[in-house]
Amino acid sequence: MLAARVIPCLDVHNGRVVKGTNFINLRDAGDPVEVAKRYESEGADELVFLDITASHEDRDIILDVVRRTAEEVFMPLTVGGGIRGIDDVRALLSAGCDKVSINSTACKDPQFIRKAADRFGSQCIVVNIDPKRVDRDGKEFWEVHINGGRTPTGLEAVEWARRVEDLGAGEIVLTSMDADGTCDGYDLPITAAVSDAVSIPVVASGGAGGPKHLVDAIKIGKADAVLAASIFHFGQYTIEETKRVMQEAGIAVRLSSNQPSA
Amino acid sequence: MITIVDYQMGNLRSVQKGIERIGGSATISSDPKEIAKASQLILPGVGAFGDAMAEINRRDLAKPILDFIASGRPFLGICLGLQLLFERGFEHGEHEGLGVLAGDVVRFDLPNNYKVPHMGWNTVSTRKPCRIVNKLNDETHFYFVHSYFVRPTDPSVIALECDYGGPFCAMVSRDNLFATQFHPEKSQEVGLKLLAEFSKLGDANGVDE
């Protein structure tokens, strides 16, 4: 049975894993390669690096992190952040990452999704969608934002999700700006609406405060995978114990301790 | 020496790193002469069927690959490298494959609640014993990412099956020919174990330079 994927996300700034609130008060959480290895041994199903290095001139740093990580871990690796052109995609894939996650560039130039998918295959093109609840003429509107929630795009999340699927995206990572950073749980209505609207996998992101939230994202939010950052970073929960909670709730997961020994 | 066929269709370095991790070594090459003298050959690949065949043909690699397989030396196809072994692929139109195995490559046609691509870790079940796969249990997961799957005409080539809205072929084997729909190089310990077993097969098959 296909397992629900649990995906730790690491914010990488200047080659170090960091965790902060709204990108301030960044706390150092270690060397990306070491953290990646720890997550692999705990049973992470995939890994996401979000490159929050501000300057595009420092792209070589993330490429080096990807290269070193890909030497050590043998699971799918996704990199998001700062992808502006086909050359960025090519450089990341050849450094050893398996998927790239595109957000702002996709919103500004939707045809970029098609170009990248045609060139490298849909399986490696992930589109990040960051909706925020706004009021439009007295009605709630799920508006897609870029730049970490600061810039509205006018796009509606469910409609945009359908569009990126048509353009060739292979997967959607959905981060509700209202839920992100709250630790109160994922935004289940938006996640379920997007998951129902598309036939490609949807990864729930933003808001996880504990294993129960991951259960809800799969069961109520109908997500295919769950992404979480802070609950894993400081040893609050291990991936293994999180997956056990999911399994007890009737969700198919891959437990590394149940794999035959090599 | 293990040779990984380079035809510009992705993830070659991942496969090479997998081989290195288990203590082996592999070269990446698109040179027909290198392929001819390899002790073992790996055909990896991600992307579209038609594009992949076009790249193989553009580099005149079809004949060296077919000759290699016919020689009986160990061959491993991965993902698209499994699909290309079949006669026909139906991704964006109909395309002719390498035709080593009889059958088609078709898209998942499933109810709405099944997402395509089939992406993630899935369990497999054994259809017949295979020399490079052992010690599987009901909880053994491999990493898959694909929208198309192979339908062999001769079911006796199926070594492993996976279930996604119905059973499909996850691995074929015939003599020294092996090919997986999943990615052993992305399947952590169980995947590296498969690469290690494949790597061992070459010990008696080297072609001296």
CSV table of C-alpha atoms in Angstrom, one decimal:
chain,number,residue,atom,x,y,z
A,1,MET,CA,0.0,0.0,0.0
A,2,LEU,CA,1.2,3.5,-0.8
A,3,ALA,CA,2.4,5.1,2.3
A,4,ALA,CA,1.6,8.7,3.3
A,5,ARG,CA,4.9,10.5,3.2
A,6,VAL,CA,6.4,12.5,6.1
A,7,ILE,CA,8.7,15.1,4.8
A,8,PRO,CA,10.9,17.2,7.1
A,9,CYS,CA,11.6,20.7,5.7
A,10,LEU,CA,14.9,22.4,6.4
A,11,ASP,CA,15.3,26.2,6.0
A,12,VAL,CA,18.8,26.7,4.8
A,13,HIS,CA,20.5,30.1,5.1
A,14,ASN,CA,24.1,30.5,4.0
A,15,GLY,CA,24.7,26.8,4.1
A,16,ARG,CA,23.3,26.2,7.6
A,17,VAL,CA,20.0,24.9,8.8
A,18,VAL,CA,18.1,27.7,10.6
A,19,LYS,CA,14.8,28.0,12.3
A,20,GLY,CA,13.1,31.2,13.3
A,21,THR,CA,9.9,33.0,13.2
A,22,ASN,CA,9.2,35.1,10.2
A,23,PHE,CA,12.8,34.8,9.2
A,24,ILE,CA,14.0,36.8,12.1
A,25,ASN,CA,15.8,35.5,15.2
A,26,LEU,CA,17.2,32.7,13.2
A,27,ARG,CA,18.4,29.9,15.4
A,28,ASP,CA,21.2,27.7,14.2
A,29,ALA,CA,19.9,24.1,13.9
A,30,GLY,CA,23.0,22.5,12.4
A,31,ASP,CA,24.8,21.4,9.3
A,32,PRO,CA,22.3,20.4,6.6
A,33,VAL,CA,24.1,17.1,5.8
A,34,GLU,CA,24.1,16.0,9.4
A,35,VAL,CA,20.5,16.9,9.9
A,36,ALA,CA,19.6,15.1,6.7
A,37,LYS,CA,21.4,12.0,7.8
A,38,ARG,CA,19.6,12.0,11.2
A,39,TYR,CA,16.2,12.4,9.5
A,40,GLU,CA,17.0,9.5,7.1
A,41,SER,CA,17.9,7.2,10.0
A,42,GLU,CA,14.6,8.3,11.7
A,43,GLY,CA,12.7,7.2,8.6
A,44,ALA,CA,12.0,10.4,6.7
A,45,ASP,CA,10.4,9.6,3.4
A,46,GLU,CA,11.8,12.6,1.5
A,47,LEU,CA,13.6,15.8,2.4
A,48,VAL,CA,13.0,19.4,1.4
A,49,PHE,CA,15.6,22.2,1.6
A,50,LEU,CA,14.2,25.6,1.4
A,51,ASP,CA,16.9,28.0,0.4
A,52,ILE,CA,16.3,31.3,2.2
A,53,THR,CA,19.7,32.8,1.3
A,54,ALA,CA,18.7,36.3,0.3
A,55,SER,CA,21.1,36.9,-2.5
A,56,HIS,CA,20.9,35.1,-5.9
A,57,GLU,CA,24.7,35.5,-6.1
A,58,ASP,CA,25.1,33.0,-3.3
A,59,ARG,CA,23.4,30.1,-5.3
A,60,ASP,CA,26.6,28.1,-5.2
A,61,ILE,CA,26.2,27.6,-1.4
A,62,ILE,CA,23.0,25.6,-1.8
A,63,LEU,CA,24.4,23.7,-4.8
A,64,ASP,CA,27.3,22.6,-2.5
A,65,VAL,CA,24.8,21.6,0.3
A,66,VAL,CA,22.8,19.6,-2.2
A,67,ARG,CA,25.9,17.9,-3.6
A,68,ARG,CA,27.2,16.9,-0.1
A,69,THR,CA,23.7,15.7,1.0
A,70,ALA,CA,23.2,13.6,-2.1
A,71,GLU,CA,26.4,11.8,-1.3
A,72,GLU,CA,25.1,10.7,2.1
A,73,VAL,CA,21.3,10.2,1.9
A,74,PHE,CA,19.4,7.9,-0.5
A,75,MET,CA,15.9,9.3,-0.6
A,76,PRO,CA,14.3,12.0,-2.7
A,77,LEU,CA,15.5,15.5,-2.1
A,78,THR,CA,13.6,18.6,-3.1
A,79,VAL,CA,15.0,22.2,-3.2
A,80,GLY,CA,12.9,25.3,-3.2
A,81,GLY,CA,13.6,29.0,-3.0
A,82,GLY,CA,15.2,31.3,-5.5
A,83,ILE,CA,14.5,29.3,-8.7
A,84,ARG,CA,14.3,31.9,-11.4
A,85,GLY,CA,15.1,30.1,-14.6
A,86,ILE,CA,15.7,26.9,-16.4
A,87,ASP,CA,19.5,27.1,-15.6
A,88,ASP,CA,18.7,27.1,-11.9
A,89,VAL,CA,16.6,24.0,-12.3
A,90,ARG,CA,19.3,22.3,-14.3
A,91,ALA,CA,22.0,23.2,-11.8
A,92,LEU,CA,20.0,21.8,-8.9
A,93,LEU,CA,19.1,18.6,-10.6
A,94,SER,CA,22.7,18.0,-11.7
A,95,ALA,CA,23.9,18.7,-8.2
A,96,GLY,CA,21.8,15.7,-7.1
A,97,CYS,CA,18.4,17.0,-6.1
A,98,ASP,CA,15.4,15.1,-7.5
A,99,LYS,CA,12.7,17.8,-7.5
A,100,VAL,CA,12.6,21.5,-7.5
A,101,SER,CA,9.9,23.5,-5.9
A,102,ILE,CA,8.9,26.7,-7.7
A,103,ASN,CA,6.7,29.5,-6.3
A,104,SER,CA,7.2,33.2,-7.3
A,105,THR,CA,8.6,32.4,-10.7
A,106,ALA,CA,5.5,30.2,-11.4
A,107,CYS,CA,3.1,32.9,-10.4
A,108,LYS,CA,4.9,35.6,-12.5
A,109,ASP,CA,5.4,33.4,-15.5
A,110,PRO,CA,3.1,30.3,-15.6
A,111,GLN,CA,4.6,29.1,-18.8
A,112,PHE,CA,7.8,28.5,-17.0
A,113,ILE,CA,6.1,25.5,-15.4
A,114,ARG,CA,5.4,24.0,-18.8
A,115,LYS,CA,8.9,24.8,-20.0
A,116,ALA,CA,10.5,23.1,-17.0
A,117,ALA,CA,8.2,20.1,-17.1
A,118,ASP,CA,8.8,19.6,-20.8
A,119,ARG,CA,12.5,19.8,-20.4
A,120,PHE,CA,13.0,17.8,-17.2
A,121,GLY,CA,9.8,15.8,-16.7
A,122,SER,CA,6.7,16.6,-14.6
A,123,GLN,CA,8.0,14.3,-11.8
A,124,CYS,CA,10.6,16.8,-10.8
A,125,ILE,CA,8.6,20.0,-11.0
A,126,VAL,CA,6.8,20.9,-7.8
A,127,VAL,CA,4.8,24.1,-7.5
A,128,ASN,CA,4.4,25.7,-4.1
A,129,ILE,CA,1.1,27.4,-3.5
A,130,ASP,CA,0.8,29.8,-0.5
A,131,PRO,CA,-2.8,30.9,-0.1
A,132,LYS,CA,-4.0,33.4,2.5
A,133,ARG,CA,-7.6,34.1,3.4
A,134,VAL,CA,-8.6,37.6,2.3
A,135,ASP,CA,-11.8,39.5,2.1
A,136,ARG,CA,-13.0,40.2,-1.4
A,137,ASP,CA,-16.3,42.0,-1.7
A,138,GLY,CA,-17.5,40.6,1.7
A,139,LYS,CA,-16.6,37.0,0.7
A,140,GLU,CA,-13.6,34.9,1.8
A,141,PHE,CA,-11.1,34.5,-1.1
A,142,TRP,CA,-8.1,32.2,-0.9
A,143,GLU,CA,-5.5,34.4,-2.5
A,144,VAL,CA,-2.2,33.0,-3.5
A,145,HIS,CA,0.7,35.0,-2.1
A,146,ILE,CA,4.4,35.1,-2.9
A,147,ASN,CA,7.5,36.4,-1.0
A,148,GLY,CA,6.6,34.6,2.2
A,149,GLY,CA,3.1,35.9,2.2
A,150,ARG,CA,3.9,39.5,1.7
A,151,THR,CA,2.8,39.9,-1.9
A,152,PRO,CA,-0.7,39.1,-3.2
A,153,THR,CA,-1.0,37.8,-6.7
A,154,GLY,CA,-4.7,38.0,-7.3
A,155,LEU,CA,-4.8,34.2,-8.1
A,156,GLU,CA,-7.3,32.0,-6.3
A,157,ALA,CA,-5.7,28.9,-4.8
A,158,VAL,CA,-7.9,26.1,-6.1
A,159,GLU,CA,-8.1,27.6,-9.6
A,160,TRP,CA,-4.3,28.1,-9.6
A,161,ALA,CA,-3.8,24.5,-8.5
A,162,ARG,CA,-5.8,23.2,-11.4
A,163,ARG,CA,-3.9,25.5,-13.7
A,164,VAL,CA,-0.4,24.3,-12.5
A,165,GLU,CA,-1.5,20.7,-13.0
A,166,ASP,CA,-2.5,21.5,-16.6
A,167,LEU,CA,0.8,23.2,-17.1
A,168,GLY,CA,2.6,20.0,-16.2
A,169,ALA,CA,3.5,20.3,-12.5
A,170,GLY,CA,4.0,16.8,-10.9
A,171,GLU,CA,3.1,17.8,-7.3
A,172,ILE,CA,1.8,20.7,-5.2
A,173,VAL,CA,3.1,21.8,-1.9
A,174,LEU,CA,0.3,23.8,-0.2
A,175,THR,CA,1.3,26.2,2.6
A,176,SER,CA,-1.5,28.2,4.1
A,177,MET,CA,-0.2,31.5,5.2
A,178,ASP,CA,-2.9,31.7,7.9
A,179,ALA,CA,-1.8,28.4,9.5
A,180,ASP,CA,2.0,28.7,8.9
A,181,GLY,CA,4.0,29.2,12.1
A,182,THR,CA,0.9,28.8,14.4
A,183,CYS,CA,1.6,25.2,15.4
A,184,ASP,CA,-2.3,25.0,15.6
A,185,GLY,CA,-2.5,22.5,12.7
A,186,TYR,CA,-2.7,22.6,9.0
A,187,ASP,CA,-5.3,24.5,7.1
A,188,LEU,CA,-7.6,21.6,6.5
A,189,PRO,CA,-10.4,23.2,4.4
A,190,ILE,CA,-8.0,24.7,1.8
A,191,THR,CA,-5.9,21.5,1.7
A,192,ALA,CA,-9.0,19.3,1.1
A,193,ALA,CA,-10.3,21.7,-1.5
A,194,VAL,CA,-7.0,21.7,-3.5
A,195,SER,CA,-6.5,18.0,-3.1
A,196,ASP,CA,-10.0,17.3,-4.5
A,197,ALA,CA,-9.5,19.7,-7.4
A,198,VAL,CA,-6.3,18.0,-8.8
A,199,SER,CA,-5.2,14.5,-9.7
A,200,ILE,CA,-1.5,15.1,-8.8
A,201,PRO,CA,-0.2,14.6,-5.2
A,202,VAL,CA,-0.7,17.4,-2.7
A,203,VAL,CA,1.7,18.0,0.2
A,204,ALA,CA,0.2,19.7,3.2
A,205,SER,CA,2.5,22.3,4.7
A,206,GLY,CA,2.4,25.0,7.4
A,207,GLY,CA,1.0,24.8,10.9
A,208,ALA,CA,2.0,21.4,12.3
A,209,GLY,CA,2.4,21.4,16.1
A,210,GLY,CA,2.3,17.7,16.7
A,211,PRO,CA,1.7,14.3,15.2
A,212,LYS,CA,-2.1,14.6,15.5
A,213,HIS,CA,-2.0,17.5,13.0
A,214,LEU,CA,-0.3,15.3,10.5
A,215,VAL,CA,-3.0,12.7,10.9
A,216,ASP,CA,-5.7,15.4,10.3
A,217,ALA,CA,-3.9,16.6,7.2
A,218,ILE,CA,-4.1,13.1,5.7
A,219,LYS,CA,-7.5,12.1,6.9
A,220,ILE,CA,-9.5,15.4,6.7
A,221,GLY,CA,-7.2,17.5,4.5
A,222,LYS,CA,-6.9,14.5,2.0
A,223,ALA,CA,-3.2,15.3,1.6
A,224,ASP,CA,-0.9,12.7,0.1
A,225,ALA,CA,2.1,13.8,2.1
A,226,VAL,CA,2.8,16.1,5.1
A,227,LEU,CA,5.6,18.5,5.4
A,228,ALA,CA,6.8,19.7,8.8
A,229,ALA,CA,9.7,21.7,10.1
A,230,SER,CA,9.8,22.9,13.7
A,231,ILE,CA,8.2,19.8,15.4
A,232,PHE,CA,11.2,17.7,14.2
A,233,HIS,CA,14.0,20.2,14.5
A,234,PHE,CA,14.5,20.5,18.2
A,235,GLY,CA,13.8,16.9,19.0
A,236,GLN,CA,10.2,17.6,20.1
A,237,TYR,CA,9.0,14.6,18.2
A,238,THR,CA,11.0,12.0,16.1
A,239,ILE,CA,9.7,11.1,12.7
A,240,GLU,CA,9.4,7.5,13.9
A,241,GLU,CA,7.1,8.3,16.8
A,242,THR,CA,5.1,10.7,14.6
A,243,LYS,CA,4.6,7.9,12.1
A,244,ARG,CA,3.5,5.5,14.8
A,245,VAL,CA,0.8,7.9,15.8
A,246,MET,CA,-0.3,8.1,12.2
A,247,GLN,CA,-0.3,4.3,11.9
A,248,GLU,CA,-2.5,4.0,15.1
A,249,ALA,CA,-4.9,6.3,13.4
A,250,GLY,CA,-5.2,3.9,10.5
A,251,ILE,CA,-2.9,5.6,8.0
A,252,ALA,CA,-0.4,3.6,5.9
A,253,VAL,CA,3.1,4.7,6.7
A,254,ARG,CA,6.6,3.3,6.2
A,255,LEU,CA,8.3,2.5,9.4
A,256,SER,CA,12.0,2.1,9.0
A,257,SER,CA,12.1,-0.3,12.0
A,258,ASN,CA,9.9,-2.7,10.1
A,259,GLN,CA,12.1,-2.9,7.0
A,260,PRO,CA,14.2,-6.0,6.6
A,261,SER,CA,17.7,-5.5,7.7
A,262,ALA,CA,20.2,-5.2,4.9
B,1,MET,CA,33.3,-2.3,-14.4
B,2,ILE,CA,29.7,-1.2,-14.1
B,3,THR,CA,28.8,1.3,-16.8
B,4,ILE,CA,25.8,3.6,-16.4
B,5,VAL,CA,24.3,4.6,-19.8
B,6,ASP,CA,24.3,8.4,-20.2
B,7,TYR,CA,21.6,9.6,-22.6
B,8,GLN,CA,20.8,12.9,-20.9
B,9,MET,CA,17.7,11.6,-19.1
B,10,GLY,CA,18.4,12.5,-15.4
B,11,ASN,CA,19.6,11.0,-12.1
B,12,LEU,CA,22.7,9.2,-13.4
B,13,ARG,CA,24.9,10.6,-10.6
B,14,SER,CA,22.4,9.3,-8.0
B,15,VAL,CA,22.8,5.8,-9.3
B,16,GLN,CA,26.5,6.1,-9.4
B,17,LYS,CA,26.5,7.3,-5.8
B,18,GLY,CA,24.4,4.4,-4.8
B,19,ILE,CA,26.9,2.0,-6.3
B,20,GLU,CA,29.8,3.9,-4.5
B,21,ARG,CA,28.0,3.7,-1.2
B,22,ILE,CA,27.9,-0.1,-1.3
B,23,GLY,CA,31.6,-0.2,-2.1
B,24,GLY,CA,31.5,-0.5,-5.8
B,25,SER,CA,32.4,1.8,-8.6
B,26,ALA,CA,30.7,2.8,-11.8
B,27,THR,CA,31.4,4.9,-14.8
B,28,ILE,CA,28.9,7.1,-16.7
B,29,SER,CA,29.2,6.9,-20.4
B,30,SER,CA,27.5,7.4,-23.7
B,31,ASP,CA,30.3,5.7,-25.7
B,32,PRO,CA,29.2,2.6,-27.5
B,33,LYS,CA,32.7,1.1,-27.1
B,34,GLU,CA,32.5,1.6,-23.3
B,35,ILE,CA,29.1,-0.1,-23.3
B,36,ALA,CA,30.4,-3.0,-25.3
B,37,LYS,CA,33.1,-3.8,-22.9
B,38,ALA,CA,31.2,-3.2,-19.6
B,39,SER,CA,30.9,-6.1,-17.2
B,40,GLN,CA,27.5,-4.8,-16.1
B,41,LEU,CA,25.2,-2.2,-17.6
B,42,ILE,CA,22.7,0.1,-15.9
B,43,LEU,CA,20.1,2.0,-17.8
B,44,PRO,CA,18.5,4.6,-15.5
B,45,GLY,CA,16.2,7.4,-16.6
B,46,VAL,CA,13.5,9.8,-15.8
B,47,GLY,CA,11.4,11.7,-18.3
B,48,ALA,CA,9.2,10.9,-21.2
B,49,PHE,CA,9.4,7.6,-23.2
B,50,GLY,CA,9.5,9.2,-26.7
B,51,ASP,CA,12.2,11.8,-25.7
B,52,ALA,CA,14.3,9.0,-24.2
B,53,MET,CA,14.2,6.8,-27.3
B,54,ALA,CA,15.1,9.8,-29.4
B,55,GLU,CA,18.1,10.5,-27.3
B,56,ILE,CA,19.2,6.8,-27.4
B,57,ASN,CA,18.8,6.7,-31.2
B,58,ARG,CA,20.6,10.1,-31.6
B,59,ARG,CA,23.6,8.6,-29.8
B,60,ASP,CA,23.4,5.3,-31.7
B,61,LEU,CA,23.0,3.5,-28.4
B,62,ALA,CA,20.2,1.1,-29.1
B,63,LYS,CA,22.4,-1.6,-30.8
B,64,PRO,CA,25.1,-1.5,-28.2
B,65,ILE,CA,22.5,-1.9,-25.4
B,66,LEU,CA,20.7,-4.7,-27.2
B,67,ASP,CA,24.0,-6.5,-28.0
B,68,PHE,CA,25.0,-6.1,-24.3
B,69,ILE,CA,21.7,-7.7,-23.1
B,70,ALA,CA,22.0,-10.5,-25.7
B,71,SER,CA,25.6,-11.3,-24.5
B,72,GLY,CA,24.1,-12.5,-21.2
B,73,ARG,CA,26.0,-10.0,-19.0
B,74,PRO,CA,24.1,-8.5,-16.0
B,75,PHE,CA,21.8,-5.6,-17.0
B,76,LEU,CA,19.7,-3.4,-14.7
B,77,GLY,CA,17.0,-1.0,-16.0
B,78,ILE,CA,15.6,1.6,-13.6
B,79,CYS,CA,12.2,3.3,-14.0
B,80,LEU,CA,12.2,4.7,-17.6
B,81,GLY,CA,15.1,2.2,-18.1
B,82,LEU,CA,12.6,-0.6,-17.4
B,83,GLN,CA,9.9,0.9,-19.7
B,84,LEU,CA,12.2,1.3,-22.6
B,85,LEU,CA,12.9,-2.4,-22.7
B,86,PHE,CA,9.3,-3.0,-24.0
B,87,GLU,CA,8.0,-2.8,-27.5
B,88,ARG,CA,5.7,0.2,-27.4
B,89,GLY,CA,5.2,3.2,-25.1
B,90,PHE,CA,2.0,5.4,-25.2
B,91,GLU,CA,3.3,8.5,-23.5
B,92,HIS,CA,2.4,11.5,-25.7
B,93,GLY,CA,1.6,9.3,-28.7
B,94,GLU,CA,2.8,5.9,-29.6
B,95,HIS,CA,6.6,5.3,-29.6
B,96,GLU,CA,8.7,2.2,-30.4
B,97,GLY,CA,10.8,0.9,-27.6
B,98,LEU,CA,13.9,-1.3,-27.5
B,99,GLY,CA,11.7,-4.4,-27.8
B,100,VAL,CA,13.7,-6.7,-25.6
B,101,LEU,CA,10.5,-7.7,-23.8
B,102,ALA,CA,7.1,-8.1,-25.4
B,103,GLY,CA,4.4,-5.7,-24.1
B,104,ASP,CA,3.3,-2.1,-23.8
B,105,VAL,CA,3.9,0.8,-21.5
B,106,VAL,CA,0.6,2.4,-20.6
B,107,ARG,CA,-0.7,5.2,-18.3
B,108,PHE,CA,-2.5,4.7,-15.0
B,109,ASP,CA,-6.2,4.9,-15.6
B,110,LEU,CA,-7.6,5.1,-12.1
B,111,PRO,CA,-10.5,6.6,-10.2
B,112,ASN,CA,-10.1,10.2,-9.0
B,113,ASN,CA,-9.0,9.4,-5.5
B,114,TYR,CA,-5.8,7.9,-6.9
B,115,LYS,CA,-3.2,10.6,-7.6
B,116,VAL,CA,-1.0,10.3,-10.7
B,117,PRO,CA,2.0,10.3,-10.7
B,118,HIS,CA,2.1,7.3,-8.4
B,119,MET,CA,4.6,9.0,-6.1
B,120,GLY,CA,6.1,7.7,-2.9
B,121,TRP,CA,7.0,4.6,-1.0
B,122,ASN,CA,4.9,1.5,-1.8
B,123,THR,CA,5.1,-2.1,-0.7
B,124,VAL,CA,5.8,-4.9,-3.2
B,125,SER,CA,4.9,-8.6,-3.4
B,126,THR,CA,7.0,-11.4,-4.8
B,127,ARG,CA,5.9,-13.2,-8.0
B,128,LYS,CA,9.0,-15.2,-8.4
B,129,PRO,CA,12.4,-15.4,-6.8
B,130,CYS,CA,15.0,-13.1,-8.2
B,131,ARG,CA,18.7,-13.2,-7.6
B,132,ILE,CA,19.2,-9.6,-6.7
B,133,VAL,CA,16.2,-9.3,-4.4
B,134,ASN,CA,16.0,-11.1,-1.2
B,135,LYS,CA,14.7,-10.8,2.4
B,136,LEU,CA,11.6,-8.8,1.5
B,137,ASN,CA,8.7,-8.7,3.9
B,138,ASP,CA,5.2,-7.3,3.7
B,139,GLU,CA,6.5,-4.0,5.0
B,140,THR,CA,9.3,-3.6,2.5
B,141,HIS,CA,8.8,-0.3,0.7
B,142,PHE,CA,10.5,1.0,-2.4
B,143,TYR,CA,10.3,4.6,-3.8
B,144,PHE,CA,8.3,5.0,-6.9
B,145,VAL,CA,7.6,8.0,-9.1
B,146,HIS,CA,5.9,7.3,-12.4
B,147,SER,CA,2.6,7.9,-14.4
B,148,TYR,CA,3.1,4.9,-16.7
B,149,PHE,CA,3.7,1.2,-16.0
B,150,VAL,CA,4.7,-1.8,-18.0
B,151,ARG,CA,2.3,-4.6,-19.1
B,152,PRO,CA,4.5,-7.6,-20.1
B,153,THR,CA,2.9,-10.0,-22.6
B,154,ASP,CA,4.6,-12.9,-20.9
B,155,PRO,CA,3.7,-12.7,-17.2
B,156,SER,CA,6.5,-15.0,-16.3
B,157,VAL,CA,9.0,-12.2,-16.5
B,158,ILE,CA,7.4,-10.4,-13.5
B,159,ALA,CA,9.5,-10.7,-10.4
B,160,LEU,CA,7.7,-8.2,-8.2
B,161,GLU,CA,4.3,-6.6,-8.2
B,162,CYS,CA,3.1,-3.5,-6.6
B,163,ASP,CA,-0.5,-2.4,-6.0
B,164,TYR,CA,-1.9,1.0,-6.9
B,165,GLY,CA,-5.6,0.8,-7.7
B,166,GLY,CA,-4.8,-2.7,-8.9
B,167,PRO,CA,-1.6,-4.8,-9.4
B,168,PHE,CA,1.1,-3.7,-11.7
B,169,CYS,CA,4.6,-4.9,-12.6
B,170,ALA,CA,7.2,-3.4,-10.2
B,171,MET,CA,10.2,-5.5,-11.4
B,172,VAL,CA,11.0,-7.9,-14.2
B,173,SER,CA,13.8,-10.5,-14.4
B,174,ARG,CA,14.9,-12.9,-17.1
B,175,ASP,CA,18.2,-14.6,-16.9
B,176,ASN,CA,20.7,-11.7,-16.3
B,177,LEU,CA,18.2,-9.0,-17.2
B,178,PHE,CA,16.7,-7.1,-14.3
B,179,ALA,CA,14.6,-3.9,-14.3
B,180,THR,CA,12.7,-2.1,-11.6
B,181,GLN,CA,9.9,0.5,-11.9
B,182,PHE,CA,11.0,1.8,-8.5
B,183,HIS,CA,14.2,3.7,-7.8
B,184,PRO,CA,16.6,1.5,-5.8
B,185,GLU,CA,19.0,4.5,-5.6
B,186,LYS,CA,16.3,6.5,-3.7
B,187,SER,CA,15.0,3.6,-1.6
B,188,GLN,CA,17.5,3.8,1.3
B,189,GLU,CA,18.8,0.5,2.7
B,190,VAL,CA,16.6,-1.9,0.8
B,191,GLY,CA,17.4,-0.2,-2.5
B,192,LEU,CA,21.2,-0.1,-1.8
B,193,LYS,CA,20.9,-3.8,-0.9
B,194,LEU,CA,19.5,-4.5,-4.4
B,195,LEU,CA,22.3,-2.5,-6.0
B,196,ALA,CA,24.8,-4.5,-4.0
B,197,GLU,CA,23.4,-7.8,-5.1
B,198,PHE,CA,23.4,-6.6,-8.7
B,199,SER,CA,27.0,-5.4,-8.3
B,200,LYS,CA,28.1,-8.9,-7.1
B,201,LEU,CA,26.8,-10.6,-10.2
B,202,GLY,CA,29.5,-8.9,-12.2
B,203,ASP,CA,32.3,-10.7,-10.5
B,204,ALA,CA,32.2,-13.6,-12.9
B,205,ASN,CA,31.2,-11.6,-15.9
B,206,GLY,CA,34.0,-9.1,-16.5
B,207,VAL,CA,35.3,-8.6,-20.0
B,208,ASP,CA,39.0,-8.1,-19.8
B,209,GLU,CA,40.3,-5.1,-21.5
